[in-house]
Short mmCIF file of C-alpha atoms in Angstrom, two decimals:
data_model
loop_
_atom_site.label_atom_id
_atom_site.label_comp_id
_atom_site.label_asym_id
_atom_site.label_seq_id
_atom_site.Cartn_x
_atom_site.Cartn_y
_atom_site.Cartn_z
CA MET R 1 -24.01 25.37 -13.50
CA ALA R 2 -26.83 27.86 -13.46
CA ALA R 3 -28.98 25.54 -15.53
CA ARG R 4 -29.30 22.85 -12.91
CA PRO R 5 -31.51 24.46 -10.27
CA ASP R 6 -33.97 25.66 -12.86
CA ARG R 7 -34.23 22.38 -14.62
CA ARG R 8 -34.57 20.60 -11.32
CA ALA R 9 -37.22 23.09 -10.34
CA VAL R 10 -39.19 22.30 -13.46
CA ILE R 11 -38.88 18.56 -12.94
CA ALA R 12 -39.67 18.89 -9.24
CA GLY R 13 -42.73 20.93 -10.09
CA LEU R 14 -43.77 18.15 -12.40
CA ALA R 15 -43.26 15.46 -9.82
CA ALA R 16 -45.32 17.47 -7.35
CA LEU R 17 -48.18 17.89 -9.72
CA ALA R 18 -47.99 14.25 -10.72
CA ALA R 19 -48.78 13.46 -7.09
CA MET R 20 -51.89 15.61 -7.15
CA PRO R 21 -55.26 14.20 -8.03
CA SER R 22 -56.23 14.71 -11.59
CA PHE R 23 -59.08 17.12 -12.14
CA ALA R 24 -60.19 15.75 -15.42
CA ALA R 25 -62.43 17.83 -17.61
CA GLY R 26 -65.99 16.60 -17.76
CA ASN R 27 -66.36 13.51 -19.87
CA SER R 28 -68.70 15.41 -22.11
CA ALA R 29 -66.28 18.25 -23.03
CA ARG R 30 -66.47 18.71 -26.78
CA VAL R 31 -64.15 20.63 -29.08
CA VAL R 32 -65.04 21.09 -32.74
CA VAL R 33 -62.30 22.20 -35.12
CA VAL R 34 -63.31 23.53 -38.54
CA GLY R 35 -60.63 23.34 -41.25
CA GLY R 36 -58.01 20.61 -41.66
CA GLY R 37 -54.95 22.58 -42.74
CA TYR R 38 -51.77 23.45 -40.88
CA GLY R 39 -53.79 25.22 -38.19
CA GLY R 40 -56.85 23.00 -37.68
CA ALA R 41 -55.21 19.59 -38.00
CA THR R 42 -52.47 20.62 -35.56
CA ALA R 43 -54.97 22.04 -33.05
CA ALA R 44 -57.11 18.89 -33.14
CA ARG R 45 -54.08 16.68 -32.58
CA PHE R 46 -52.62 18.64 -29.70
CA ILE R 47 -55.90 18.98 -27.81
CA LYS R 48 -56.47 15.23 -28.11
CA ARG R 49 -52.96 14.48 -26.83
CA LEU R 50 -53.14 16.98 -23.98
CA ALA R 51 -56.64 16.06 -22.86
CA PRO R 52 -57.58 12.61 -24.20
CA GLU R 53 -60.92 12.74 -22.41
CA VAL R 54 -62.09 15.60 -24.63
CA LYS R 55 -64.17 14.59 -27.65
CA VAL R 56 -62.43 16.25 -30.60
CA THR R 57 -64.14 16.52 -34.00
CA LEU R 58 -62.37 17.85 -37.10
CA VAL R 59 -64.64 19.11 -39.90
CA GLU R 60 -62.94 19.21 -43.30
CA PRO R 61 -64.63 18.69 -46.69
CA ASN R 62 -61.53 17.32 -48.47
CA ARG R 63 -60.19 13.82 -47.91
CA THR R 64 -56.66 14.99 -48.68
CA PHE R 65 -54.98 18.27 -47.86
CA THR R 66 -52.85 19.93 -50.55
CA SER R 67 -50.07 22.11 -49.15
CA CYS R 68 -49.44 25.61 -50.46
CA PRO R 69 -45.87 25.75 -49.07
CA LEU R 70 -43.53 24.34 -51.75
CA SER R 71 -46.33 24.46 -54.36
CA ASN R 72 -44.48 27.19 -56.26
CA LEU R 73 -41.93 24.47 -57.06
CA VAL R 74 -44.77 22.42 -58.58
CA ILE R 75 -45.68 25.33 -60.88
CA VAL R 76 -42.19 25.30 -62.42
CA ALA R 77 -42.10 21.49 -62.73
CA ALA R 78 -39.47 21.09 -60.01
CA ARG R 79 -41.78 19.03 -57.76
CA ASP R 80 -44.80 16.71 -58.10
CA LEU R 81 -48.16 17.77 -56.71
CA ALA R 82 -48.47 14.31 -55.13
CA ALA R 83 -45.65 15.29 -52.71
CA GLN R 84 -47.88 18.14 -51.48
CA ARG R 85 -50.76 15.87 -50.43
CA PHE R 86 -51.53 14.54 -46.96
CA GLY R 87 -54.39 12.51 -45.49
CA TYR R 88 -56.07 12.42 -42.09
CA GLN R 89 -55.52 8.74 -41.22
CA ALA R 90 -53.01 9.47 -38.45
CA LEU R 91 -55.45 11.87 -36.79
CA ALA R 92 -58.26 9.31 -36.99
CA ARG R 93 -55.98 6.70 -35.38
CA GLU R 94 -55.40 9.08 -32.45
CA GLY R 95 -59.11 9.18 -31.68
CA ILE R 96 -60.10 12.37 -33.49
CA ASP R 97 -63.47 12.17 -35.26
CA ILE R 98 -62.89 13.26 -38.84
CA VAL R 99 -66.07 14.52 -40.48
CA HIS R 100 -65.65 15.06 -44.23
CA ASP R 101 -68.34 17.67 -44.64
CA ARG R 102 -68.55 21.43 -45.02
CA ALA R 103 -69.45 23.63 -42.05
CA THR R 104 -72.17 25.96 -43.31
CA ASP R 105 -73.22 27.87 -40.21
CA VAL R 106 -72.42 28.48 -36.55
CA ASP R 107 -74.89 29.37 -33.81
CA ALA R 108 -72.65 30.99 -31.21
CA ALA R 109 -75.44 31.27 -28.63
CA ALA R 110 -76.50 27.63 -28.91
CA ARG R 111 -72.87 26.51 -29.45
CA THR R 112 -73.63 24.43 -32.53
CA VAL R 113 -72.10 24.02 -35.99
CA ALA R 114 -74.37 23.14 -38.92
CA LEU R 115 -72.98 20.91 -41.68
CA ALA R 116 -73.90 20.85 -45.38
CA GLY R 117 -74.89 17.20 -44.99
CA GLY R 118 -77.69 18.24 -42.61
CA SER R 119 -76.29 17.26 -39.22
CA THR R 120 -75.39 19.54 -36.33
CA LEU R 121 -72.40 19.35 -33.99
CA ARG R 122 -72.49 20.69 -30.43
CA TYR R 123 -69.36 22.19 -28.89
CA ASP R 124 -68.04 23.60 -25.66
CA ARG R 125 -65.19 25.31 -27.52
CA LEU R 126 -65.04 25.87 -31.28
CA ILE R 127 -61.77 26.39 -33.15
CA LEU R 128 -62.09 27.90 -36.61
CA SER R 129 -59.11 27.50 -38.92
CA PRO R 130 -60.79 28.23 -42.25
CA GLY R 131 -57.83 29.73 -44.09
CA ILE R 132 -58.65 32.14 -46.88
CA ASP R 133 -61.35 32.51 -49.45
CA ILE R 134 -60.88 34.50 -52.62
CA ASP R 135 -62.80 37.79 -52.42
CA TRP R 136 -64.45 37.41 -55.82
CA SER R 137 -66.11 40.82 -55.56
CA ALA R 138 -62.87 42.74 -55.08
CA LEU R 139 -61.34 42.75 -58.59
CA GLU R 140 -63.49 43.77 -61.54
CA GLY R 141 -63.66 41.06 -64.19
CA TYR R 142 -62.26 38.32 -61.94
CA GLY R 143 -64.46 35.43 -60.83
CA SER R 144 -64.38 31.65 -60.66
CA ALA R 145 -64.85 31.37 -64.45
CA ALA R 146 -62.08 33.89 -65.13
CA ALA R 147 -59.81 31.89 -62.80
CA GLU R 148 -59.92 29.04 -65.33
CA ALA R 149 -58.21 31.29 -67.87
CA MET R 150 -56.19 33.40 -65.41
CA PRO R 151 -55.38 31.06 -62.52
CA HIS R 152 -54.74 32.42 -59.04
CA ALA R 153 -52.99 29.23 -57.89
CA TRP R 154 -53.33 30.64 -54.35
CA LYS R 155 -55.07 27.51 -53.08
CA ALA R 156 -52.91 24.56 -54.04
CA GLY R 157 -54.33 21.80 -56.24
CA GLU R 158 -55.89 22.00 -59.71
CA GLN R 159 -55.11 25.72 -59.92
CA THR R 160 -51.42 24.94 -59.34
CA LEU R 161 -51.42 22.40 -62.17
CA LEU R 162 -53.35 24.75 -64.48
CA LEU R 163 -50.72 27.48 -64.11
CA ARG R 164 -47.97 24.89 -64.67
CA ARG R 165 -49.62 23.64 -67.89
CA GLN R 166 -50.06 27.20 -69.16
CA LEU R 167 -46.39 27.98 -68.59
CA GLU R 168 -45.35 24.76 -70.31
CA ALA R 169 -47.62 25.44 -73.29
CA MET R 170 -46.57 29.08 -73.72
CA GLU R 171 -44.37 29.80 -76.72
CA ASP R 172 -40.90 31.18 -76.21
CA GLY R 173 -41.07 34.97 -76.39
CA GLY R 174 -44.39 35.11 -74.51
CA LEU R 175 -45.27 37.45 -71.65
CA VAL R 176 -46.14 36.11 -68.19
CA VAL R 177 -47.86 38.55 -65.83
CA ILE R 178 -48.30 38.10 -62.07
CA SER R 179 -50.75 40.46 -60.37
CA VAL R 180 -50.27 40.95 -56.61
CA PRO R 181 -52.99 42.42 -54.34
CA ARG R 182 -52.74 44.85 -51.45
CA ALA R 183 -51.91 43.39 -48.03
CA PRO R 184 -53.07 41.46 -46.12
CA PHE R 185 -53.05 38.20 -48.04
CA ARG R 186 -51.91 34.61 -47.50
CA CYS R 187 -48.12 34.13 -47.59
CA PRO R 188 -46.68 37.68 -47.92
CA PRO R 189 -43.43 36.58 -49.62
CA GLY R 190 -45.22 34.00 -51.81
CA PRO R 191 -45.76 36.14 -54.92
CA TYR R 192 -42.07 37.06 -54.99
CA GLU R 193 -40.89 33.48 -54.50
CA ARG R 194 -43.20 32.54 -57.38
CA ALA R 195 -41.78 35.36 -59.51
CA SER R 196 -38.23 34.15 -58.76
CA LEU R 197 -39.02 30.55 -59.70
CA ILE R 198 -40.92 31.48 -62.87
CA ALA R 199 -38.08 33.80 -63.93
CA HIS R 200 -35.65 30.92 -63.40
CA TYR R 201 -37.90 28.61 -65.42
CA LEU R 202 -38.19 31.10 -68.28
CA ARG R 203 -34.47 31.80 -68.38
CA ASN R 204 -33.74 28.09 -68.77
CA ARG R 205 -36.69 26.91 -70.87
CA LYS R 206 -37.98 29.96 -72.79
CA PRO R 207 -35.11 32.44 -72.87
CA ARG R 208 -36.91 35.04 -75.00
CA ALA R 209 -39.95 35.19 -72.66
CA LYS R 210 -40.51 37.91 -70.04
CA LEU R 211 -42.15 38.11 -66.61
CA LEU R 212 -43.90 41.26 -65.45
CA VAL R 213 -45.01 41.56 -61.80
CA LEU R 214 -47.78 44.14 -61.32
CA ASP R 215 -48.04 45.00 -57.62
CA ALA R 216 -50.75 46.94 -55.75
CA LYS R 217 -48.11 47.85 -53.13
CA ASP R 218 -44.80 49.67 -53.09
CA ASP R 219 -43.26 47.53 -50.34
CA PHE R 220 -43.15 43.78 -49.87
CA SER R 221 -41.70 41.05 -47.70
CA LYS R 222 -37.89 40.57 -47.99
CA GLN R 223 -37.96 43.26 -50.68
CA PRO R 224 -34.27 44.39 -50.64
CA LEU R 225 -33.12 40.76 -50.71
CA PHE R 226 -35.45 39.76 -53.53
CA GLN R 227 -34.61 42.82 -55.61
CA ALA R 228 -30.85 42.38 -55.21
CA GLU R 229 -31.13 38.69 -56.13
CA TRP R 230 -33.39 39.45 -59.10
CA ALA R 231 -30.91 42.02 -60.43
CA ALA R 232 -28.08 39.49 -60.13
CA ARG R 233 -29.99 36.51 -61.54
CA TYR R 234 -32.93 37.55 -63.65
CA GLY R 235 -32.09 40.97 -65.13
CA GLY R 236 -33.74 41.21 -68.54
CA VAL R 237 -36.31 38.52 -67.63
CA LEU R 238 -38.17 39.86 -64.57
CA GLU R 239 -39.61 43.34 -64.18
CA TRP R 240 -41.41 44.37 -60.96
CA ARG R 241 -43.70 47.41 -61.03
CA GLY R 242 -44.99 48.83 -57.73
CA ALA R 243 -48.17 50.81 -57.10
CA SER R 244 -46.44 54.18 -57.59
CA ASP R 245 -45.32 53.10 -61.04
CA GLY R 246 -48.80 52.08 -62.13
CA GLY R 247 -48.51 48.50 -60.90
CA ARG R 248 -51.97 48.23 -59.37
CA VAL R 249 -54.33 46.10 -61.49
CA SER R 250 -57.88 47.48 -61.33
CA ARG R 251 -59.64 45.27 -63.88
CA VAL R 252 -59.02 42.08 -65.83
CA ASP R 253 -60.63 40.61 -68.95
CA ALA R 254 -60.18 36.87 -69.04
CA GLY R 255 -61.55 36.58 -72.59
CA ALA R 256 -59.05 39.04 -74.00
CA MET R 257 -56.32 37.96 -71.53
CA THR R 258 -55.76 41.57 -70.53
CA LEU R 259 -54.98 43.28 -67.22
CA GLU R 260 -55.68 46.98 -66.75
CA THR R 261 -53.78 49.39 -64.54
CA ASP R 262 -54.49 53.09 -64.14
CA PHE R 263 -52.32 53.79 -67.17
CA GLU R 264 -52.42 50.91 -69.60
CA ARG R 265 -53.96 47.65 -70.72
CA ILE R 266 -51.51 44.76 -70.87
CA ARG R 267 -52.10 41.58 -72.85
CA ALA R 268 -50.56 38.48 -71.24
CA ASP R 269 -49.86 35.05 -72.68
CA VAL R 270 -50.02 33.63 -69.15
CA ALA R 271 -51.73 35.65 -66.40
CA ASN R 272 -51.43 34.61 -62.75
CA VAL R 273 -53.92 36.83 -60.96
CA ILE R 274 -53.44 36.66 -57.19
CA PRO R 275 -56.70 38.30 -56.10
CA PRO R 276 -57.69 40.03 -52.86
CA GLN R 277 -58.67 37.58 -50.11
CA LYS R 278 -60.66 37.33 -46.91
CA ALA R 279 -61.11 34.85 -44.07
CA GLY R 280 -62.74 31.58 -45.11
CA GLU R 281 -66.51 31.97 -45.53
CA ILE R 282 -67.50 30.22 -42.28
CA ALA R 283 -65.80 33.03 -40.31
CA ALA R 284 -68.38 35.54 -41.53
CA ARG R 285 -71.22 33.07 -40.91
CA ALA R 286 -69.98 32.60 -37.33
CA GLY R 287 -69.80 36.35 -36.75
CA VAL R 288 -66.08 36.33 -36.00
CA ALA R 289 -64.98 38.35 -39.07
CA ASP R 290 -65.09 42.16 -38.87
CA SER R 291 -65.63 44.72 -41.65
CA THR R 292 -62.13 44.01 -43.02
CA GLY R 293 -63.14 40.41 -43.78
CA TRP R 294 -60.59 39.08 -41.27
CA CYS R 295 -60.94 37.94 -37.64
CA PRO R 296 -59.84 39.95 -34.59
CA VAL R 297 -58.67 37.78 -31.67
CA ASN R 298 -57.28 38.01 -28.18
CA ALA R 299 -53.95 36.37 -28.99
CA VAL R 300 -53.36 34.72 -25.59
CA ALA R 301 -55.81 31.90 -26.40
CA PHE R 302 -56.75 33.10 -29.92
CA GLU R 303 -60.33 33.57 -28.74
CA SER R 304 -62.46 35.73 -31.01
CA SER R 305 -62.87 39.35 -29.88
CA LEU R 306 -66.42 39.20 -31.27
CA GLN R 307 -67.77 35.81 -30.12
CA PRO R 308 -66.80 34.16 -26.82
CA GLY R 309 -66.25 30.41 -27.00
CA ILE R 310 -64.98 30.59 -30.58
CA HIS R 311 -61.24 30.55 -31.26
CA VAL R 312 -59.74 31.52 -34.62
CA ILE R 313 -56.23 30.57 -35.80
CA GLY R 314 -54.14 30.78 -38.95
CA ASP R 315 -54.58 32.85 -42.11
CA ALA R 316 -58.10 34.00 -41.13
CA THR R 317 -56.87 35.99 -38.10
CA ILE R 318 -55.78 39.59 -37.75
CA ALA R 319 -52.46 38.69 -36.15
CA ALA R 320 -49.93 41.18 -37.51
CA PRO R 321 -46.99 41.30 -37.01
CA MET R 322 -47.34 37.50 -37.38
CA PRO R 323 -47.76 36.83 -41.12
CA LYS R 324 -50.32 34.54 -42.71
CA SER R 325 -48.09 31.48 -43.08
CA ALA R 326 -48.22 27.73 -42.48
CA PHE R 327 -45.64 28.12 -39.70
CA THR R 328 -47.81 30.75 -38.01
CA ALA R 329 -50.95 28.60 -38.29
CA ASN R 330 -49.16 25.57 -36.80
CA MET R 331 -47.61 27.70 -34.02
CA GLN R 332 -50.90 29.40 -33.13
CA ALA R 333 -52.63 26.00 -33.17
CA LYS R 334 -50.30 24.56 -30.52
CA VAL R 335 -50.66 27.61 -28.28
CA CYS R 336 -54.45 27.62 -28.79
CA ALA R 337 -54.65 23.88 -28.00
CA VAL R 338 -52.93 24.31 -24.63
CA GLN R 339 -55.10 27.29 -23.70
CA VAL R 340 -58.37 25.65 -24.82
CA ALA R 341 -57.51 22.56 -22.78
CA ARG R 342 -56.77 24.83 -19.79
CA LEU R 343 -60.04 26.74 -20.24
CA LEU R 344 -61.99 23.47 -20.33
CA ARG R 345 -60.51 22.74 -16.89
CA GLY R 346 -61.52 26.12 -15.55
CA MET R 347 -58.01 27.55 -15.68
CA SER R 348 -56.92 30.88 -17.19
CA PRO R 349 -54.89 31.06 -20.38
CA GLU R 350 -51.29 32.21 -19.98
CA PRO R 351 -49.27 34.41 -22.37
CA THR R 352 -46.17 33.00 -24.07
CA VAL R 353 -43.62 33.60 -26.85
CA LEU R 354 -44.40 32.66 -30.46
CA VAL R 355 -42.22 32.28 -33.55
CA ASN R 356 -42.58 32.36 -37.32
CA THR R 357 -40.10 31.42 -40.03
CA CYS R 358 -40.76 31.50 -43.79
CA TYR R 359 -38.35 30.29 -46.45
CA SER R 360 -38.60 31.54 -50.04
CA TYR R 361 -36.89 29.89 -53.00
CA LEU R 362 -34.85 32.05 -55.38
CA ASP R 363 -34.41 29.07 -57.70
CA PRO R 364 -35.02 25.36 -57.05
CA ASP R 365 -31.71 25.04 -55.15
CA GLU R 366 -31.36 28.33 -53.28
CA ALA R 367 -33.54 30.10 -50.73
CA ILE R 368 -33.75 33.04 -48.31
CA SER R 369 -35.69 33.30 -45.06
CA ILE R 370 -37.46 35.64 -42.67
CA SER R 371 -38.04 34.98 -38.97
CA GLY R 372 -39.95 36.72 -36.23
CA VAL R 373 -40.36 36.27 -32.47
CA TYR R 374 -43.57 37.57 -30.87
CA SER R 375 -45.01 38.22 -27.44
CA ASN R 376 -48.78 37.86 -26.87
CA GLU R 377 -48.90 39.61 -23.48
CA GLY R 378 -52.26 41.28 -22.94
CA GLY R 379 -53.69 39.46 -25.95
CA VAL R 380 -51.80 41.64 -28.43
CA LEU R 381 -49.13 40.19 -30.69
CA ALA R 382 -45.96 42.30 -30.80
CA ASP R 383 -42.44 41.81 -32.13
CA VAL R 384 -39.89 40.97 -29.45
CA PRO R 385 -37.34 43.78 -29.92
CA GLY R 386 -33.94 42.80 -31.24
CA ALA R 387 -35.04 39.42 -32.57
CA GLY R 388 -36.03 38.17 -36.00
CA GLY R 389 -35.03 39.46 -39.41
CA VAL R 390 -34.03 38.20 -42.83
CA SER R 391 -31.12 36.30 -44.41
CA PRO R 392 -27.92 38.32 -44.90
CA ALA R 393 -27.62 40.45 -48.04
CA ALA R 394 -24.06 39.36 -48.75
CA PRO R 395 -23.98 35.77 -47.57
CA ASN R 396 -21.21 33.25 -47.54
CA PRO R 397 -21.32 31.16 -50.72
CA ARG R 398 -23.20 28.25 -49.20
CA SER R 399 -25.83 30.13 -47.21
CA ARG R 400 -28.50 30.25 -49.97
CA THR R 401 -28.17 26.52 -50.71
CA SER R 402 -28.20 25.58 -47.03
CA GLU R 403 -31.37 27.64 -46.52
CA ALA R 404 -32.98 25.73 -49.42
CA ALA R 405 -32.06 22.48 -47.64
CA GLU R 406 -33.51 23.89 -44.40
CA ALA R 407 -36.73 24.77 -46.23
CA PHE R 408 -37.07 21.17 -47.33
CA ASP R 409 -36.40 19.82 -43.81
CA TRP R 410 -38.85 22.37 -42.38
CA PHE R 411 -41.54 21.08 -44.75
CA ARG R 412 -40.91 17.48 -43.70
CA ALA R 413 -41.01 18.35 -40.00
CA ILE R 414 -44.13 20.52 -40.07
CA THR R 415 -46.14 18.17 -42.28
CA ARG R 416 -45.17 15.26 -40.03
CA GLU R 417 -46.20 17.19 -36.93
CA THR R 418 -49.49 18.21 -38.57
CA PHE R 419 -50.50 15.08 -40.51
CA GLY R 420 -47.86 12.33 -40.06
CA MET W 1 -61.62 9.62 -10.58
CA ILE W 2 -59.65 7.60 -7.99
CA ALA W 3 -58.28 5.36 -10.68
CA ALA W 4 -57.30 8.39 -12.73
CA ALA W 5 -55.59 9.96 -9.72
CA ARG W 6 -53.65 6.77 -9.01
CA LYS W 7 -52.63 6.52 -12.64
CA VAL W 8 -51.26 10.06 -12.54
CA CYS W 9 -49.44 9.33 -9.26
CA LEU W 10 -47.68 6.40 -10.88
CA MET W 11 -46.38 8.48 -13.74
CA THR W 12 -42.89 9.87 -13.42
CA ALA W 13 -42.26 13.51 -14.11
CA ALA W 14 -40.63 12.69 -17.42
CA ALA W 15 -43.51 10.50 -18.43
CA VAL W 16 -45.92 13.34 -17.79
CA LEU W 17 -43.84 15.47 -20.11
CA ILE W 18 -43.84 12.78 -22.76
CA ALA W 19 -47.58 13.05 -22.77
CA PHE W 20 -47.40 16.48 -24.31
CA GLY W 21 -46.93 16.63 -27.94
CA TRP W 22 -44.44 15.39 -30.25
CA THR W 23 -43.85 11.79 -29.29
CA GLU W 24 -46.26 9.17 -30.51
CA LYS W 25 -47.52 8.40 -27.02
CA GLN W 26 -50.88 9.40 -25.73
CA ALA W 27 -51.33 10.00 -22.05
CA GLU W 28 -52.62 12.47 -19.57
CA SER W 29 -50.65 15.63 -19.29
CA GLY W 30 -49.25 17.65 -16.46
CA VAL W 31 -48.89 20.63 -18.74
CA LEU W 32 -52.45 21.59 -17.91
CA GLU W 33 -51.89 21.55 -14.15
CA SER W 34 -49.02 24.02 -13.81
CA PRO W 35 -48.81 27.52 -15.29
CA GLU W 36 -45.00 27.24 -15.39
CA LEU W 37 -45.09 24.00 -17.36
CA GLY W 38 -47.81 25.35 -19.58
CA LYS W 39 -45.57 28.29 -20.40
CA ALA W 40 -42.55 26.02 -21.03
CA ALA W 41 -44.69 23.82 -23.27
CA THR W 42 -46.09 26.69 -25.31
CA MET W 43 -42.66 28.30 -25.72
CA ALA W 44 -41.10 24.97 -26.73
CA ALA W 45 -43.98 24.42 -29.19
CA ALA W 46 -42.16 26.86 -31.49
CA CYS W 47 -39.36 24.30 -31.99
CA GLY W 48 -41.54 21.54 -33.44
CA GLY W 49 -42.34 23.62 -36.52
CA CYS W 50 -38.85 22.78 -37.86
CA HIS W 51 -37.16 20.28 -35.53
CA GLY W 52 -38.85 16.93 -35.86
CA LYS W 53 -36.72 13.85 -36.02
CA GLY W 54 -34.07 15.91 -37.77
CA GLY W 55 -33.09 16.02 -41.44
CA ASP W 56 -30.06 16.85 -43.54
CA ALA W 57 -30.00 20.56 -42.72
CA ILE W 58 -32.02 20.87 -39.50
CA VAL W 59 -30.93 18.91 -36.43
CA GLY W 60 -33.30 16.74 -34.43
CA LEU W 61 -33.74 17.54 -30.76
CA ASP W 62 -34.41 13.96 -29.70
CA THR W 63 -30.78 13.18 -28.86
CA ARG W 64 -29.78 16.39 -27.08
CA SER W 65 -29.54 16.96 -23.33
CA ALA W 66 -30.96 20.06 -21.67
CA ASP W 67 -27.43 21.40 -21.12
CA GLU W 68 -26.59 20.94 -24.77
CA ILE W 69 -29.76 22.66 -25.99
CA GLN W 70 -29.26 25.50 -23.53
CA SER W 71 -25.60 26.00 -24.48
CA LEU W 72 -26.44 26.04 -28.19
CA LEU W 73 -29.27 28.54 -27.78
CA MET W 74 -27.16 30.78 -25.51
CA ALA W 75 -24.29 30.68 -28.05
CA TYR W 76 -26.66 31.73 -30.84
CA LYS W 77 -28.06 34.51 -28.65
CA ALA W 78 -24.58 35.81 -27.78
CA ASP W 79 -23.22 35.76 -31.34
CA ALA W 80 -24.12 39.28 -32.50
CA ALA W 81 -22.63 38.74 -35.96
CA GLY W 82 -24.56 35.54 -36.66
CA SER W 83 -27.29 35.65 -39.29
CA SER W 84 -28.79 32.15 -39.42
CA VAL W 85 -32.46 31.52 -38.61
CA MET W 86 -31.47 30.23 -35.15
CA HIS W 87 -29.37 33.34 -34.44
CA ARG W 88 -32.34 35.56 -35.32
CA ILE W 89 -34.78 33.54 -33.19
CA SER W 90 -32.57 32.98 -30.12
CA ARG W 91 -32.20 36.76 -29.61
CA GLY W 92 -35.89 36.86 -28.72
CA TYR W 93 -35.54 34.91 -25.46
CA SER W 94 -34.13 35.67 -22.02
CA GLU W 95 -31.65 33.27 -20.43
CA ALA W 96 -34.37 32.12 -18.02
CA GLN W 97 -36.74 31.38 -20.90
CA ILE W 98 -34.02 29.45 -22.76
CA ARG W 99 -33.44 27.38 -19.61
CA MET W 100 -37.14 26.52 -19.39
CA ILE W 101 -37.33 25.56 -23.07
CA ALA W 102 -34.20 23.39 -22.88
CA ALA W 103 -35.37 21.61 -19.73
CA TYR W 104 -38.76 21.01 -21.23
CA LEU W 105 -37.46 19.68 -24.55
CA ALA W 106 -35.02 17.30 -22.87
CA ALA W 107 -37.52 16.01 -20.32
CA ARG W 108 -40.15 15.61 -23.02
CA GLU W 109 -38.01 12.98 -24.67
CA GLY W 110 -38.14 10.92 -21.53
CA ARG W 111 -34.70 11.43 -20.04
#
């Protein structure tokens, strides 16, 4: 068969290199990773496994990570928040130094990271995986105090539980409003999965209540699929209003529980304001974020286009057409880990093929998906033509339930690879 | 340095592959020495996002031979009417790339 020579060639290549002397990186090679989510924790792990001689330090303020994927199920009481939480014990056992502190500054010339606790870490290569921060200046009336009345629930944890409690406490007949920002933001299909699950919750628990989605865009991820499913399942419960129909929210008043568009002021009983976002704060401090608030990279090794020696992965990057997803962060982390380990040995990074898949729940038992395959030749991410796409519009009867089961298995696999 | 070189010499090809990634073992890695293996490793890294030990709906890759993985991926790629996640992804790879991924995944598991 055609397979045999190639596989043999790979194995033979391996055997040959196994016979070569090992050019280990210097004993003092140091990699610092900032951010312990799907990107940072994965990158730290893979560098340590690939190049055990490298001293790998992971800087993360929280002792447990709370996953955003599947947290929309927590909001509608279909899942416990405890199932979203993961610790760093496995990483520590593998020889990674876990520093529970906040990175406050980066000196790219001196190659040091300053920590809130007062210490400084030196690095040969720095990997920033800071995720998102809310851009508190971008929506009039919205700030950290307003978020206690109008939760964003776009970083999983207390905000997730707050939105859940508000939905549970709302009287039947109430109005729930979700406000969606312009792209780019974390998890492009996330607002629409959330809308689906909340509509399902309302239909079953509060049948006289309504859900209004106010969107700053006219197009969104998996839009034809979501809209067809909404019409079939949640007609009369869920209304989506795009930017052209006055959907863009320009101001909120948390005291009055109102959201203003160009045309009207809407009073909500529960308001989930998903605000505009930017790369996590340390990206700007390190000088790797541009005027958009996000981080341009050369996507072969995910090295910053603005600061050599600093790599950026995950939600913080400008990586379109790859979306800001957990799958993307984990994928970029593994590619970045190989290339950083190669760079530390004086070798050049090599381009490859990357993948993303995102599942979105339509209700707690049914889901749809989107996949993409990407080349990073020349440092630029591009769709591989003819690949990727979304779930079928008219599926066989079991396809939505089997994709929900896949989503659950995906979560188990990726959290095990990242934290387990 | 000499001890490290001898240690690498003693490792089999498969054992070098085990060193990369998704098994629990820690060891030195040949992935960093060869551009071809580096490419196979980074392409195969896409699989670990979903395929761990396997679950109810997603198969594990730890029991499959290279021929099996290659045949499955080629069948997905060839099935123009298929609409599953694996159909959509497999269309993004050439036959040569699929061969590299399959060989890498199978060898990684130590067979």
